[in-house]
mmCIF file of C-alpha atoms in Angstrom:
data_model
loop_
_atom_site.group_PDB
_atom_site.id
_atom_site.type_symbol
_atom_site.label_atom_id
_atom_site.label_comp_id
_atom_site.label_asym_id
_atom_site.label_seq_id
_atom_site.Cartn_x
_atom_site.Cartn_y
_atom_site.Cartn_z
ATOM 1 C CA MET A 66 113.758 93.491 110.223
ATOM 2 C CA THR A 67 111.014 91.474 109.659
ATOM 3 C CA THR A 68 110.257 89.401 107.679
ATOM 4 C CA ALA A 69 107.401 87.334 105.267
ATOM 5 C CA PRO A 70 107.358 84.855 103.803
ATOM 6 C CA GLN A 71 107.416 84.802 99.637
ATOM 7 C CA ALA A 72 104.676 82.101 99.098
ATOM 8 C CA SER A 73 102.836 82.858 96.023
ATOM 9 C CA ARG A 74 102.237 87.130 95.860
ATOM 10 C CA PRO A 75 105.802 87.101 93.335
ATOM 11 C CA THR A 76 104.576 83.986 90.777
ATOM 12 C CA SER A 77 100.931 85.228 90.712
ATOM 13 C CA LEU A 78 102.046 88.641 89.777
ATOM 14 C CA LYS A 79 104.607 87.927 87.120
ATOM 15 C CA ASN A 80 101.398 85.271 85.609
ATOM 16 C CA ARG A 81 99.471 87.946 85.458
ATOM 17 C CA ILE A 82 101.514 90.636 83.293
ATOM 18 C CA ALA A 83 102.529 87.875 81.768
ATOM 19 C CA ALA A 84 99.362 87.037 80.528
ATOM 20 C CA GLY A 85 98.604 90.611 79.489
ATOM 21 C CA GLN A 86 96.059 92.304 81.917
ATOM 22 C CA ALA A 87 96.894 95.481 82.567
ATOM 23 C CA LEU A 88 97.451 95.949 86.482
ATOM 24 C CA LEU A 89 95.654 98.718 88.613
ATOM 25 C CA ALA A 90 97.848 99.148 91.475
ATOM 26 C CA PRO A 91 97.338 101.502 93.791
ATOM 27 C CA GLY A 92 99.403 103.558 96.908
ATOM 28 C CA VAL A 93 100.352 102.036 100.016
ATOM 29 C CA TYR A 94 102.528 103.485 102.394
ATOM 30 C CA ASP A 95 101.432 101.013 105.378
ATOM 31 C CA ALA A 96 100.332 98.009 107.097
ATOM 32 C CA LEU A 97 96.353 99.441 107.272
ATOM 33 C CA SER A 98 96.812 101.533 103.940
ATOM 34 C CA ALA A 99 97.991 97.785 102.273
ATOM 35 C CA LEU A 100 95.005 96.029 103.982
ATOM 36 C CA LEU A 101 92.032 98.691 102.890
ATOM 37 C CA ALA A 102 93.568 97.909 99.179
ATOM 38 C CA GLN A 103 93.473 94.524 99.998
ATOM 39 C CA GLN A 104 89.740 94.878 101.558
ATOM 40 C CA ALA A 105 88.789 96.208 98.161
ATOM 41 C CA GLY A 106 89.950 93.700 95.760
ATOM 42 C CA TYR A 107 93.016 95.556 94.480
ATOM 43 C CA ASP A 108 95.470 93.150 92.355
ATOM 44 C CA ALA A 109 98.326 93.979 93.221
ATOM 45 C CA VAL A 110 99.662 97.811 95.638
ATOM 46 C CA TYR A 111 102.520 100.081 95.268
ATOM 47 C CA LEU A 112 104.500 101.051 98.367
ATOM 48 C CA SER A 113 105.367 104.472 97.543
ATOM 49 C CA GLY A 114 109.117 105.250 98.261
ATOM 50 C CA ALA A 115 107.247 109.400 98.678
ATOM 51 C CA SER A 116 104.482 107.727 100.162
ATOM 52 C CA ILE A 117 106.781 106.276 103.453
ATOM 53 C CA ALA A 118 108.815 109.874 103.399
ATOM 54 C CA TYR A 119 105.558 111.754 103.829
ATOM 55 C CA SER A 120 103.892 109.397 106.110
ATOM 56 C CA ALA A 121 107.089 108.179 108.252
ATOM 57 C CA LEU A 122 109.105 110.977 108.818
ATOM 58 C CA GLY A 123 106.967 114.162 107.396
ATOM 59 C CA ARG A 124 109.061 115.109 104.866
ATOM 60 C CA PRO A 125 109.785 115.495 100.766
ATOM 61 C CA ASP A 126 110.872 112.788 99.005
ATOM 62 C CA VAL A 127 114.502 114.186 98.332
ATOM 63 C CA GLY A 128 116.449 111.119 99.827
ATOM 64 C CA LEU A 129 115.652 111.019 102.396
ATOM 65 C CA THR A 130 114.482 107.155 103.192
ATOM 66 C CA THR A 131 116.246 104.183 104.278
ATOM 67 C CA PHE A 132 116.929 100.629 103.756
ATOM 68 C CA THR A 133 115.469 99.408 107.075
ATOM 69 C CA GLU A 134 112.923 101.820 106.813
ATOM 70 C CA VAL A 135 111.994 100.459 103.159
ATOM 71 C CA ALA A 136 112.649 97.148 104.443
ATOM 72 C CA ASP A 137 110.488 97.260 107.094
ATOM 73 C CA THR A 138 107.595 98.669 106.298
ATOM 74 C CA LEU A 139 106.925 96.363 102.981
ATOM 75 C CA ALA A 140 107.921 93.359 106.052
ATOM 76 C CA ARG A 141 104.928 93.982 107.576
ATOM 77 C CA ILE A 142 102.725 95.298 104.738
ATOM 78 C CA THR A 143 104.182 91.532 103.600
ATOM 79 C CA ASP A 144 103.018 90.239 106.687
ATOM 80 C CA ARG A 145 98.993 91.591 107.061
ATOM 81 C CA VAL A 146 98.227 90.877 102.925
ATOM 82 C CA ASP A 147 98.193 88.100 100.274
ATOM 83 C CA CYS A 148 98.017 90.383 97.042
ATOM 84 C CA PRO A 149 101.271 92.023 95.284
ATOM 85 C CA VAL A 150 103.667 94.314 96.540
ATOM 86 C CA ILE A 151 106.003 96.408 94.108
ATOM 87 C CA VAL A 152 108.143 97.675 95.574
ATOM 88 C CA ASP A 153 110.104 101.442 94.536
ATOM 89 C CA GLY A 154 113.535 100.353 95.892
ATOM 90 C CA ASP A 155 114.729 104.053 94.738
ATOM 91 C CA THR A 156 118.398 104.050 93.202
ATOM 92 C CA GLY A 157 118.687 100.655 95.612
ATOM 93 C CA PHE A 158 120.668 103.198 98.377
ATOM 94 C CA GLY A 159 124.112 102.758 96.746
ATOM 95 C CA ASN A 160 126.486 101.202 94.573
ATOM 96 C CA ALA A 161 125.567 98.136 93.036
ATOM 97 C CA LEU A 162 126.627 96.326 96.243
ATOM 98 C CA ASN A 163 124.017 97.942 97.904
ATOM 99 C CA VAL A 164 122.080 97.540 94.859
ATOM 100 C CA GLN A 165 122.251 93.795 95.661
ATOM 101 C CA ARG A 166 121.616 94.109 99.624
ATOM 102 C CA THR A 167 118.593 95.388 98.826
ATOM 103 C CA VAL A 168 117.526 92.907 96.462
ATOM 104 C CA ARG A 169 117.889 90.502 98.599
ATOM 105 C CA GLY A 170 116.212 92.107 101.622
ATOM 106 C CA PHE A 171 112.883 93.289 99.875
ATOM 107 C CA GLU A 172 113.312 89.750 98.428
ATOM 108 C CA ARG A 173 112.911 88.172 102.013
ATOM 109 C CA ALA A 174 110.642 90.786 102.805
ATOM 110 C CA GLY A 175 108.236 90.125 100.599
ATOM 111 C CA ALA A 176 107.863 91.946 97.619
ATOM 112 C CA ALA A 177 107.250 90.398 94.235
ATOM 113 C CA MET A 178 108.190 93.211 92.284
ATOM 114 C CA ILE A 179 110.999 95.543 92.686
ATOM 115 C CA GLN A 180 111.800 99.078 90.744
ATOM 116 C CA LEU A 181 114.998 100.907 90.583
ATOM 117 C CA GLU A 182 115.865 103.918 88.552
ATOM 118 C CA ASP A 183 118.922 105.752 87.663
ATOM 119 C CA GLN A 184 118.838 108.949 89.755
ATOM 120 C CA GLY A 185 122.611 110.227 90.471
ATOM 121 C CA PHE A 186 122.141 111.159 94.343
ATOM 122 C CA PRO A 187 120.256 112.793 96.579
ATOM 123 C CA LYS A 188 117.382 111.588 93.870
ATOM 124 C CA ARG A 189 113.788 113.353 94.892
ATOM 125 C CA CYS A 190 110.176 111.854 93.337
ATOM 126 C CA GLY A 191 110.314 111.635 89.739
ATOM 127 C CA HIS A 192 108.243 115.221 88.989
ATOM 128 C CA LEU A 193 110.184 117.608 91.058
ATOM 129 C CA ALA A 194 112.701 119.413 89.789
ATOM 130 C CA GLY A 195 116.693 119.264 89.470
ATOM 131 C CA LYS A 196 116.715 115.507 89.514
ATOM 132 C CA SER A 197 120.263 114.556 88.051
ATOM 133 C CA LEU A 198 121.488 110.884 86.721
ATOM 134 C CA VAL A 199 123.759 108.417 87.031
ATOM 135 C CA PRO A 200 125.756 106.642 83.423
ATOM 136 C CA ALA A 201 123.897 104.622 82.074
ATOM 137 C CA ARG A 202 126.700 102.437 82.094
ATOM 138 C CA GLU A 203 126.933 102.728 85.541
ATOM 139 C CA MET A 204 122.654 101.726 85.347
ATOM 140 C CA CYS A 205 123.394 98.502 84.251
ATOM 141 C CA GLY A 206 125.702 97.317 86.098
ATOM 142 C CA LYS A 207 123.362 97.875 88.988
ATOM 143 C CA LEU A 208 120.881 96.393 87.101
ATOM 144 C CA HIS A 209 122.920 93.344 86.248
ATOM 145 C CA ALA A 210 123.298 93.280 90.031
ATOM 146 C CA ALA A 211 119.821 93.131 90.698
ATOM 147 C CA LEU A 212 119.204 90.448 88.582
ATOM 148 C CA ASP A 213 122.665 87.948 89.900
ATOM 149 C CA ALA A 214 121.192 89.251 93.212
ATOM 150 C CA ARG A 215 117.066 88.327 93.372
ATOM 151 C CA HIS A 216 116.513 84.676 94.910
ATOM 152 C CA SER A 217 113.987 84.122 92.461
ATOM 153 C CA ALA A 218 113.207 84.346 88.998
ATOM 154 C CA ASP A 219 109.536 84.848 90.291
ATOM 155 C CA THR A 220 110.961 88.265 92.044
ATOM 156 C CA LEU A 221 110.444 90.827 89.252
ATOM 157 C CA ILE A 222 113.010 93.932 88.390
ATOM 158 C CA LEU A 223 111.925 96.574 87.234
ATOM 159 C CA ALA A 224 113.804 99.576 85.476
ATOM 160 C CA ARG A 225 112.940 103.212 85.413
ATOM 161 C CA THR A 226 114.530 106.113 84.262
ATOM 162 C CA ASP A 227 113.910 109.473 85.288
ATOM 163 C CA ALA A 228 116.077 110.989 82.052
ATOM 164 C CA VAL A 229 113.110 112.587 80.352
ATOM 165 C CA ALA A 230 113.356 116.107 82.754
ATOM 166 C CA VAL A 231 117.019 116.285 82.118
ATOM 167 C CA GLU A 232 118.363 114.766 78.746
ATOM 168 C CA GLY A 233 115.083 114.296 76.917
ATOM 169 C CA LEU A 234 112.404 112.169 75.845
ATOM 170 C CA ASP A 235 114.730 110.520 73.111
ATOM 171 C CA ALA A 236 118.036 110.148 75.697
ATOM 172 C CA ALA A 237 114.962 108.545 77.712
ATOM 173 C CA LEU A 238 114.350 106.210 74.980
ATOM 174 C CA GLU A 239 118.145 104.821 74.633
ATOM 175 C CA ARG A 240 118.247 103.934 78.778
ATOM 176 C CA GLY A 241 115.299 102.627 78.710
ATOM 177 C CA GLU A 242 117.023 100.253 75.465
ATOM 178 C CA LYS A 243 120.105 100.048 77.557
ATOM 179 C CA TYR A 244 118.256 98.568 80.333
ATOM 180 C CA LEU A 245 115.595 96.349 78.474
ATOM 181 C CA GLU A 246 118.625 94.567 77.453
ATOM 182 C CA CYS A 247 119.881 93.520 80.486
ATOM 183 C CA GLY A 248 117.294 91.821 80.986
ATOM 184 C CA VAL A 249 114.906 93.172 83.494
ATOM 185 C CA ASP A 250 111.307 92.129 83.395
ATOM 186 C CA ALA A 251 109.281 95.859 83.152
ATOM 187 C CA LEU A 252 110.190 99.495 81.641
ATOM 188 C CA PHE A 253 109.144 102.370 83.317
ATOM 189 C CA VAL A 254 109.874 105.706 81.987
ATOM 190 C CA GLU A 255 109.349 108.463 84.250
ATOM 191 C CA ALA A 256 107.900 111.820 83.401
ATOM 192 C CA LEU A 257 106.492 111.117 80.117
ATOM 193 C CA LEU A 258 105.282 115.869 79.878
ATOM 194 C CA THR A 259 102.263 114.702 76.986
ATOM 195 C CA PRO A 260 100.047 112.258 75.695
ATOM 196 C CA GLU A 261 102.764 112.104 71.984
ATOM 197 C CA GLN A 262 105.278 110.888 74.939
ATOM 198 C CA MET A 263 102.995 108.592 75.922
ATOM 199 C CA ASP A 264 102.679 107.008 73.010
ATOM 200 C CA ALA A 265 106.273 106.759 71.907
ATOM 201 C CA ALA A 266 107.934 105.259 75.034
ATOM 202 C CA CYS A 267 104.265 102.298 74.113
ATOM 203 C CA ALA A 268 105.683 102.572 70.688
ATOM 204 C CA ARG A 269 109.363 101.533 71.351
ATOM 205 C CA PHE A 270 108.802 99.697 74.164
ATOM 206 C CA ALA A 271 105.324 98.146 74.245
ATOM 207 C CA SER A 272 105.630 95.072 72.380
ATOM 208 C CA ARG A 273 108.809 93.267 73.672
ATOM 209 C CA ILE A 274 108.445 93.889 77.703
ATOM 210 C CA PRO A 275 105.742 95.373 80.245
ATOM 211 C CA LEU A 276 105.470 98.983 80.636
ATOM 212 C CA LEU A 277 104.618 101.099 83.859
ATOM 213 C CA ALA A 278 102.724 104.513 83.539
ATOM 214 C CA ASN A 279 102.699 106.752 86.485
ATOM 215 C CA MET A 280 99.995 108.995 87.138
ATOM 216 C CA VAL A 281 100.541 111.175 90.074
ATOM 217 C CA GLU A 282 97.872 114.536 90.551
ATOM 218 C CA GLY A 283 99.539 117.379 90.093
ATOM 219 C CA GLY A 284 102.861 116.540 88.467
ATOM 220 C CA GLN A 285 104.758 116.034 84.940
ATOM 221 C CA THR A 286 102.617 113.499 83.463
ATOM 222 C CA PRO A 287 98.329 113.660 82.452
ATOM 223 C CA VAL A 288 96.560 111.887 84.070
ATOM 224 C CA GLU A 289 94.211 109.353 81.774
ATOM 225 C CA SER A 290 93.029 106.456 83.327
ATOM 226 C CA ALA A 291 93.693 102.505 84.024
ATOM 227 C CA GLN A 292 91.610 101.433 80.870
ATOM 228 C CA ALA A 293 92.535 104.985 78.419
ATOM 229 C CA LEU A 294 97.084 103.753 79.977
ATOM 230 C CA ALA A 295 95.901 100.338 78.363
ATOM 231 C CA GLN A 296 94.414 101.525 75.499
ATOM 232 C CA ARG A 297 97.842 103.208 74.624
ATOM 233 C CA GLY A 298 99.865 100.374 75.821
ATOM 234 C CA PHE A 299 100.773 100.036 79.140
ATOM 235 C CA ARG A 300 100.418 97.496 81.452
ATOM 236 C CA ILE A 301 100.956 98.135 84.950
ATOM 237 C CA VAL A 302 99.756 101.427 86.067
ATOM 238 C CA ILE A 303 100.337 102.837 89.577
ATOM 239 C CA PHE A 304 98.560 106.412 91.411
ATOM 240 C CA PRO A 305 100.844 105.630 93.917
ATOM 241 C CA GLY A 306 100.492 109.375 95.848
ATOM 242 C CA GLY A 307 97.716 109.331 95.683
ATOM 243 C CA THR A 308 96.227 107.525 98.907
ATOM 244 C CA LEU A 309 98.063 109.776 101.358
ATOM 245 C CA ARG A 310 97.203 113.091 99.079
ATOM 246 C CA ALA A 311 93.744 111.687 100.404
ATOM 247 C CA VAL A 312 94.535 111.421 103.290
ATOM 248 C CA ALA A 313 96.022 114.477 103.881
ATOM 249 C CA HIS A 314 93.516 116.145 102.941
ATOM 250 C CA MET A 315 90.585 113.837 104.789
ATOM 251 C CA LEU A 316 92.824 115.256 108.159
ATOM 252 C CA GLN A 317 92.998 118.691 107.938
ATOM 253 C CA GLY A 318 89.495 118.736 107.971
ATOM 254 C CA TYR A 319 89.421 116.425 111.046
ATOM 255 C CA TYR A 320 91.435 118.606 112.383
ATOM 256 C CA ALA A 321 90.015 121.515 111.653
ATOM 257 C CA SER A 322 86.709 119.467 112.795
ATOM 258 C CA LEU A 323 87.496 118.913 116.452
ATOM 259 C CA ARG A 324 89.586 122.351 116.500
ATOM 260 C CA GLU A 325 86.434 124.198 115.728
ATOM 261 C CA HIS A 326 83.359 121.847 117.742
ATOM 262 C CA GLY A 327 85.625 120.106 120.006
ATOM 263 C CA THR A 328 84.229 116.859 119.115
ATOM 264 C CA THR A 329 84.108 114.387 116.530
ATOM 265 C CA ALA A 330 79.943 114.600 116.154
ATOM 266 C CA PRO A 331 80.529 116.521 112.855
ATOM 267 C CA TRP A 332 82.404 114.053 111.684
ATOM 268 C CA ARG A 333 80.492 110.911 112.437
ATOM 269 C CA GLY A 334 79.518 109.986 108.848
ATOM 270 C CA ARG A 335 82.623 110.387 107.619
ATOM 271 C CA MET A 336 84.343 107.546 109.915
ATOM 272 C CA LEU A 337 84.438 104.872 111.460
ATOM 273 C CA ASP A 338 83.082 103.795 114.904
ATOM 274 C CA PHE A 339 84.846 102.008 117.726
ATOM 275 C CA ASP A 340 83.332 98.048 116.632
ATOM 276 C CA GLY A 341 83.428 99.741 112.738
ATOM 277 C CA ILE A 342 87.538 100.108 112.872
ATOM 278 C CA ASN A 343 87.663 96.231 114.903
ATOM 279 C CA ALA A 344 86.565 95.026 112.050
ATOM 280 C CA VAL A 345 87.866 95.894 109.007
ATOM 281 C CA ILE A 346 91.284 95.329 110.872
ATOM 282 C CA GLY A 347 89.690 92.210 111.759
ATOM 283 C CA THR A 348 89.368 92.324 115.770
ATOM 284 C CA PRO A 349 86.538 89.930 116.565
ATOM 285 C CA GLU A 350 88.571 87.207 114.810
ATOM 286 C CA LEU A 351 91.950 86.578 115.907
ATOM 287 C CA LEU A 352 90.514 87.046 120.150
ATOM 288 C CA GLU A 353 88.623 84.210 118.566
ATOM 289 C CA ARG A 354 91.172 82.108 117.340
ATOM 290 C CA GLY A 355 93.582 83.193 120.808
ATOM 291 C CA LYS A 356 90.919 82.167 122.737
ATOM 292 C CA ARG A 357 92.940 78.196 121.033
ATOM 293 C CA TYR A 358 95.906 78.530 122.928
ATOM 294 C CA GLU A 359 93.871 79.411 126.253
#
């Protein structure tokens, strides 16, 4: 696994959240998508575990990805961009000891915030049916393990509960209360079903801890703008899989057009040319830097 320096990414994210500013973080899945997000002006990005499964494996988010696959992807991203990265750590890839390895590895790879969830194995996308949960006590042990494992308190721990779909809203809020008591830095109640449930979560927690809202197109939670969610009380808003779904839709059209026409000419207005992509990824600057060592 390659590593990236910590630099100021975790500190900048912690300061931004502490200042009370609502944060909009788009989903990314590799270094290029993260670079494009940074160039678009985002202050943070969200490394989606589901999108790694989609892009690296061509498979759904059902617990097939591993710690090393996520850590390697994270390290390649933080080597290329300066903005803070919130990383989806799934269940920590095992028990409390696995969680500690995950936190240490993600922190070395440059994570600013690490998300951990209370699903049982095999875990699955929070907006798929059939999820299971570990006992709240077990999850609390994993969260304590995560907090003990991090090298710096600037590396934030985000606790996610999937209990709404399994045990109902009241149980999810009770789990959130227990996780807050563990000392985590932010809270994520996944797959809230209605605006009323979103407001209930904010009423319970928003004044005490930053809350994350997860926007999944076609998922269980009503999709709202970052501005509307901030007014409800959410401090972090992610659109984790929208990036990959947009890319997949574009590629379907591109491949169909190329097969039909035998040329990319009909798509030239919707794609970068050779010089265009090299400008985006910084080829001229990199070649110029290389001349210093000739």
